[in-house]
Every structure is written in structure tokens, then in C-alpha cells.
Coordinates of N, CA and C and ligand atoms in Angstrom, one line a residue:
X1 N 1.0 -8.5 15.7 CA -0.1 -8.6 14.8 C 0.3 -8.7 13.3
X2 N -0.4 -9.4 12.4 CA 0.0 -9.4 11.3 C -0.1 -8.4 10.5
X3 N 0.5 -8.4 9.2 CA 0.3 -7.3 8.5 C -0.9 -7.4 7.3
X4 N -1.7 -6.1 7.5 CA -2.9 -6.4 6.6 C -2.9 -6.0 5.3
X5 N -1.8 -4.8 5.4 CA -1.3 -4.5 3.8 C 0.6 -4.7 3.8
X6 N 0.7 -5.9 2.6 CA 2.1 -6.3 2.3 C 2.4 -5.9 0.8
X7 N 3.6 -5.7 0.6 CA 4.4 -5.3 -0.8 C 3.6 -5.7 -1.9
X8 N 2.8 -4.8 -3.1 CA 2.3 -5.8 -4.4 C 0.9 -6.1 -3.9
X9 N 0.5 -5.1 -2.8 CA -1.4 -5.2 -2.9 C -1.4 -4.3 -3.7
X10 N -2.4 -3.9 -3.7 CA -3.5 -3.0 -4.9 C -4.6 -2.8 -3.6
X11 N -4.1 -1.2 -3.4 CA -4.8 -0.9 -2.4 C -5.6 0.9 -2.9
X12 N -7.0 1.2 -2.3 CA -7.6 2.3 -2.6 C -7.4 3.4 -0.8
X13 N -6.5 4.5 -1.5 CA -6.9 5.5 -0.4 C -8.5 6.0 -0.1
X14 N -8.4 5.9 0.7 CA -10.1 6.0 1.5 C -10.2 7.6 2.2
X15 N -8.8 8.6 2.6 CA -8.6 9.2 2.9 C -8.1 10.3 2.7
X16 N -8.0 11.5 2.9 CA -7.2 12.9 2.0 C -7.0 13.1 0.8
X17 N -6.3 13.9 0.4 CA -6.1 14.5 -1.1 C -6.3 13.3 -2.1
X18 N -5.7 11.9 -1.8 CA -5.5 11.3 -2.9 C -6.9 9.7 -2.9
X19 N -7.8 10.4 -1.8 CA -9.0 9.5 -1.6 C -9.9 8.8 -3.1
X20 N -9.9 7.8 -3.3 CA -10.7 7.3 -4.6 C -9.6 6.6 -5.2
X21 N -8.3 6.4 -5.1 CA -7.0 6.2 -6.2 C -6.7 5.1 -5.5
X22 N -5.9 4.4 -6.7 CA -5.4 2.9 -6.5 C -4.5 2.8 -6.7
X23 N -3.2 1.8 -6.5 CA -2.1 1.8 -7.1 C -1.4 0.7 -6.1
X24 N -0.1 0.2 -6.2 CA 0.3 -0.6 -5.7 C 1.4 -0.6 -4.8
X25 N 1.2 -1.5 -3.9 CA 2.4 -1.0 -2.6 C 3.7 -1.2 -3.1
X26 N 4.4 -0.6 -3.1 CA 5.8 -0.8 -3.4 C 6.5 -1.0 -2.3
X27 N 6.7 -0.4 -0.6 CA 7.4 -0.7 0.4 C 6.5 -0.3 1.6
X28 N 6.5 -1.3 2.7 CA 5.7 -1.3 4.0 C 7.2 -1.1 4.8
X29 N 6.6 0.1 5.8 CA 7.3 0.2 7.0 C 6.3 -0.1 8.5
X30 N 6.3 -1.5 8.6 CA 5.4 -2.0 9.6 C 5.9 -1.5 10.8
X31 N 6.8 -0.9 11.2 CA 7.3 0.0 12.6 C 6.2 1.3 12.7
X32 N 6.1 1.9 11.5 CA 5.3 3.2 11.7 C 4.0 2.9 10.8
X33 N 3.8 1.6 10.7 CA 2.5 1.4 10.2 C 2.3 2.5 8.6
X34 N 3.3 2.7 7.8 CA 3.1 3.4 6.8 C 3.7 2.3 5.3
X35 N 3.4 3.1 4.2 CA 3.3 1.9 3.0 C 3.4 3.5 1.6
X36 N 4.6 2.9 0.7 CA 4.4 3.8 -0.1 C 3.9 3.2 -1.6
X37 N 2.7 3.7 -2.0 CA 2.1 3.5 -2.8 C 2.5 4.0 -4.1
X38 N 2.5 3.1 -5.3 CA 3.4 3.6 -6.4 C 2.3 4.3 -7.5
X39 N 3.0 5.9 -7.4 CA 2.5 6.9 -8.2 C 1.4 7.9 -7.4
X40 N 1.0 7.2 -6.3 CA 0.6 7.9 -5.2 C 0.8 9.3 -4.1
X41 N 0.4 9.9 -3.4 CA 0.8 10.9 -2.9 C 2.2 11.3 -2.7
X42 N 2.6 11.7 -4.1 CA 3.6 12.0 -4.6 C 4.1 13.6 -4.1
X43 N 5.5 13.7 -3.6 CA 6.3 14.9 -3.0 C 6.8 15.2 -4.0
X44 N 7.1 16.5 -4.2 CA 8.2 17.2 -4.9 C 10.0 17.0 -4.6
X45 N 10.5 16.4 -4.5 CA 11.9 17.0 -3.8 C 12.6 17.7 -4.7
X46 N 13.7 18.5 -4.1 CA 14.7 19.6 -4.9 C 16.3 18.7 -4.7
X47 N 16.6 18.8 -5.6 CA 17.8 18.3 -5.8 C 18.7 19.4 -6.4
X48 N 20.1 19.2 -5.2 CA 21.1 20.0 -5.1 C 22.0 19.4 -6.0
X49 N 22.6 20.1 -7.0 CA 23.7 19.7 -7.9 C 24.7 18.9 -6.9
X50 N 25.1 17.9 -7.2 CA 26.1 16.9 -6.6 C 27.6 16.6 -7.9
X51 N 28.4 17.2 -7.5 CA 29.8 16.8 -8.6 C 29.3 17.2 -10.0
X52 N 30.3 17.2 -10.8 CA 30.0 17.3 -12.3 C 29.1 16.7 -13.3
X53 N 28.7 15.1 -12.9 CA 27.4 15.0 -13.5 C 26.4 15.3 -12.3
X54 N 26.1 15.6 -11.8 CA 25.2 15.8 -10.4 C 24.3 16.1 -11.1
X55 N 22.5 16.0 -10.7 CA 21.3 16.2 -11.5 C 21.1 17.6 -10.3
X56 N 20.3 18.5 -11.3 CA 20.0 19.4 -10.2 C 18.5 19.7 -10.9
X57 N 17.3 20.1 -10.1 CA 16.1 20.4 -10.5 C 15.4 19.7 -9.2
X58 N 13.9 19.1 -10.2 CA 13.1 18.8 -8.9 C 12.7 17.1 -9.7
X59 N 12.1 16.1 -8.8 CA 11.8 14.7 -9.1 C 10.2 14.3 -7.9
X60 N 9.6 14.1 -8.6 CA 8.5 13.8 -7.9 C 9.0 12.1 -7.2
X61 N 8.5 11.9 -5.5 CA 8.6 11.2 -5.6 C 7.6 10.7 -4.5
X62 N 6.9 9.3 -4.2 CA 6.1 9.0 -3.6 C 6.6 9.0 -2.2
X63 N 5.2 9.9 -0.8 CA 5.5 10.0 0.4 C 4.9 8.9 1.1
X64 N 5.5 8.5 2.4 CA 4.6 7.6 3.0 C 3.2 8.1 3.2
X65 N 2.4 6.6 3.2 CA 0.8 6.9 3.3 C 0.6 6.0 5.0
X66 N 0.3 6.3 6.0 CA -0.2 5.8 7.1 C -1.6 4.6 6.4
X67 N -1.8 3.6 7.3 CA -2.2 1.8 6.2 C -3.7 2.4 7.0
X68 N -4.1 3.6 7.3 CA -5.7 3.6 8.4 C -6.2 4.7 6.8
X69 N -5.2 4.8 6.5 CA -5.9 5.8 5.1 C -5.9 4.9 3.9
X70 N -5.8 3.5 4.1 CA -5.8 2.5 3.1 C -6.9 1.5 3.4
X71 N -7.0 1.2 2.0 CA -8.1 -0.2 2.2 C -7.5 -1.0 0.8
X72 N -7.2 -2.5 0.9 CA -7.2 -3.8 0.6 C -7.8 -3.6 -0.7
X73 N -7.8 -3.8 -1.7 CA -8.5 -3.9 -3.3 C -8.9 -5.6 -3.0
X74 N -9.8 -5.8 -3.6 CA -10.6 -7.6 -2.9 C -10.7 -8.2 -4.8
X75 N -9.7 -8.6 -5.6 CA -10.4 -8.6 -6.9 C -11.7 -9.0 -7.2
X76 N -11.7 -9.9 -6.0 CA -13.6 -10.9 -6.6 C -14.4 -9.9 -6.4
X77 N -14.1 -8.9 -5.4 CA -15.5 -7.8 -5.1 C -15.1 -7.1 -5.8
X78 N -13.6 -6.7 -6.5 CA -13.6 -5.5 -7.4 C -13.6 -3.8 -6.6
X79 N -13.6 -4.0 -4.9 CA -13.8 -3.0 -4.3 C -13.0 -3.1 -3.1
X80 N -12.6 -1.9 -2.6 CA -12.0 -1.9 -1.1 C -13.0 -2.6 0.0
X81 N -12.1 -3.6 0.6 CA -12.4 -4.0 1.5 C -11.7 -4.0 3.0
X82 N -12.5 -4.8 4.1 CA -11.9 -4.8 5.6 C -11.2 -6.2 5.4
X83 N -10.0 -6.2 5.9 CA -9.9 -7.6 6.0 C -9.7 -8.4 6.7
X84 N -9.7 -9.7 7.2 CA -9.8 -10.7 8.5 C -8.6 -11.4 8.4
X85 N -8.7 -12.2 9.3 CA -7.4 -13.2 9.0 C -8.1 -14.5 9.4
X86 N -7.5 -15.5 8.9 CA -7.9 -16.9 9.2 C -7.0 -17.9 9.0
X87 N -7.0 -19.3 9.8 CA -5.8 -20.6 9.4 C -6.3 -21.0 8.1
X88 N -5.7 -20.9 7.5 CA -5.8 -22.2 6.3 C -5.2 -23.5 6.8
X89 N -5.5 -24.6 6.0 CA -5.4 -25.5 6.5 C -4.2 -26.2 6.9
X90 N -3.4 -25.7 6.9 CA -1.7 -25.8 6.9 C -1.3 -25.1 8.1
X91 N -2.2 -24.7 8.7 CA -2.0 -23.9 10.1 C -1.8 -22.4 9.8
X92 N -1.1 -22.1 8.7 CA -0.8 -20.5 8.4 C -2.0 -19.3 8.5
X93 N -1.4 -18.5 8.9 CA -1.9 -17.2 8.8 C -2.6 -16.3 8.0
X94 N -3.6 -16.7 7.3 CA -4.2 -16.0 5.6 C -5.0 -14.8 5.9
X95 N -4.7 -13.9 4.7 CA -5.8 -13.1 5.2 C -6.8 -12.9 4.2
X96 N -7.9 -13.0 4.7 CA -9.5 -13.0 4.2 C -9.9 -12.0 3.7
X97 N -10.7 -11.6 2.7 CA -12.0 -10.5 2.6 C -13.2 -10.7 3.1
X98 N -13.1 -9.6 4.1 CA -14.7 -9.6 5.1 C -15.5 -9.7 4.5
X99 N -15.4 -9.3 3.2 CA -17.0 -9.0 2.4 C -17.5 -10.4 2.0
X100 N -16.7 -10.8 1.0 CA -16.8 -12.4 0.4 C -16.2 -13.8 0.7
X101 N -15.3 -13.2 2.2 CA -14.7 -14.8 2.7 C -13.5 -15.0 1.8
X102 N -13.2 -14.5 0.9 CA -12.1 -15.3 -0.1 C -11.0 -14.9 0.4
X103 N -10.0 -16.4 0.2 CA -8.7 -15.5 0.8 C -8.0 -15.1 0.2
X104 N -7.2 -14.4 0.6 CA -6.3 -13.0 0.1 C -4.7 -13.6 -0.5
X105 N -4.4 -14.8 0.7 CA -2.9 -14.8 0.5 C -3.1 -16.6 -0.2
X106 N -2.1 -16.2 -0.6 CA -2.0 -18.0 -1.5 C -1.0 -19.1 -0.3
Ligands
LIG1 ZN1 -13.9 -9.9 -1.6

């Protein structure tokens, strides 16, 4: 199946802590269906001093978000949408916005 969210959407969580927020995919792991969103449901990690310059403290950094707690940003609707797929005319694989038909991928 294709992928509905790819690197460089602009996608709104619809789900948990960080529900209402936007921001943009930075890396899809289409194995576990997850996507980490940049500035997004951000972890704390602790970092152990490593060698003499070694950084030691803490660095926020973004966790994976599973893509069922995502939804597609549509710019012409300006809002989360579902999205379809369809051939463009070249035979390829595009994907649509349910709401307004426009397609998604160039
Ligand atoms: Zn749309």
C-alpha cells in the first residue's frame, strides 16, 4: 500500500497530548507505520558524558508519532484532511484530498 504521509508534509496531530499541532515530517518509518514530526512530541533524553569534549545534560528530541494519530494538512482546504489516491495521467500513483479532489503529489 502506498504511503499516505511522506517526508516534508505538513501534517496536524488529531490525537493525544500534542492534538491541534502542526509541523512537518522530517522521517517516515513505513515498517511500523510511524513518522517523526519536527518540534513535535518531543522526549527528553539524558546524555552521559562521552570523552573529554563529551556533552553531558539533557536535549529534547522528537519521538515517533504512529501516522492513525496524523492527518494530511490539504493547503487549498487549509485543514486536515483523509486522503485517496488516484492515476494521474501518466499512470502514477497521486494522492488526492478527499475533501476537494486536488492532488496532493506533483
Ligand atoms: Zn483539500
Amino acid at each position: 500500500m502506498a504511503a499516505k504521509i511522506k517526508k516534508g508534509d505538513l501534517v496536524m496531530v488529531v490525537a493525544g497530548r500534542e492534538r491541534g499541532k502542526t509541523g512537518r515530517v522530517l522521517r517516515c518509518d513505513p515498517q511500523r507505520a510511524v513518522v517523526l514530526v519536527e518540534r513535535l512530541n518531543m522526549v527528553k533524553r539524558h546524555l552521559r558524558a562521552r570523552g573529554v569534549q563529551g556533552r553531558q545534560g539533557i536535549i529534547e528530541k522528537e519521538a515517533p508519532i504512529h501516522i492513525s494519530n496524523l492527518m494530511l494538512m490539504c493547503e487549498r482546504c487549509n485543514a486536515p484532511v483523509r486522503v485517496g489516491f488516484k492515476l494521474d495521467h501518466e499512470g502514477r500513483r497521486v494522492r488526492v484530498c478527499r475533501r476537494c479532489h486536488d492532488q496532493l503529489d506533483q
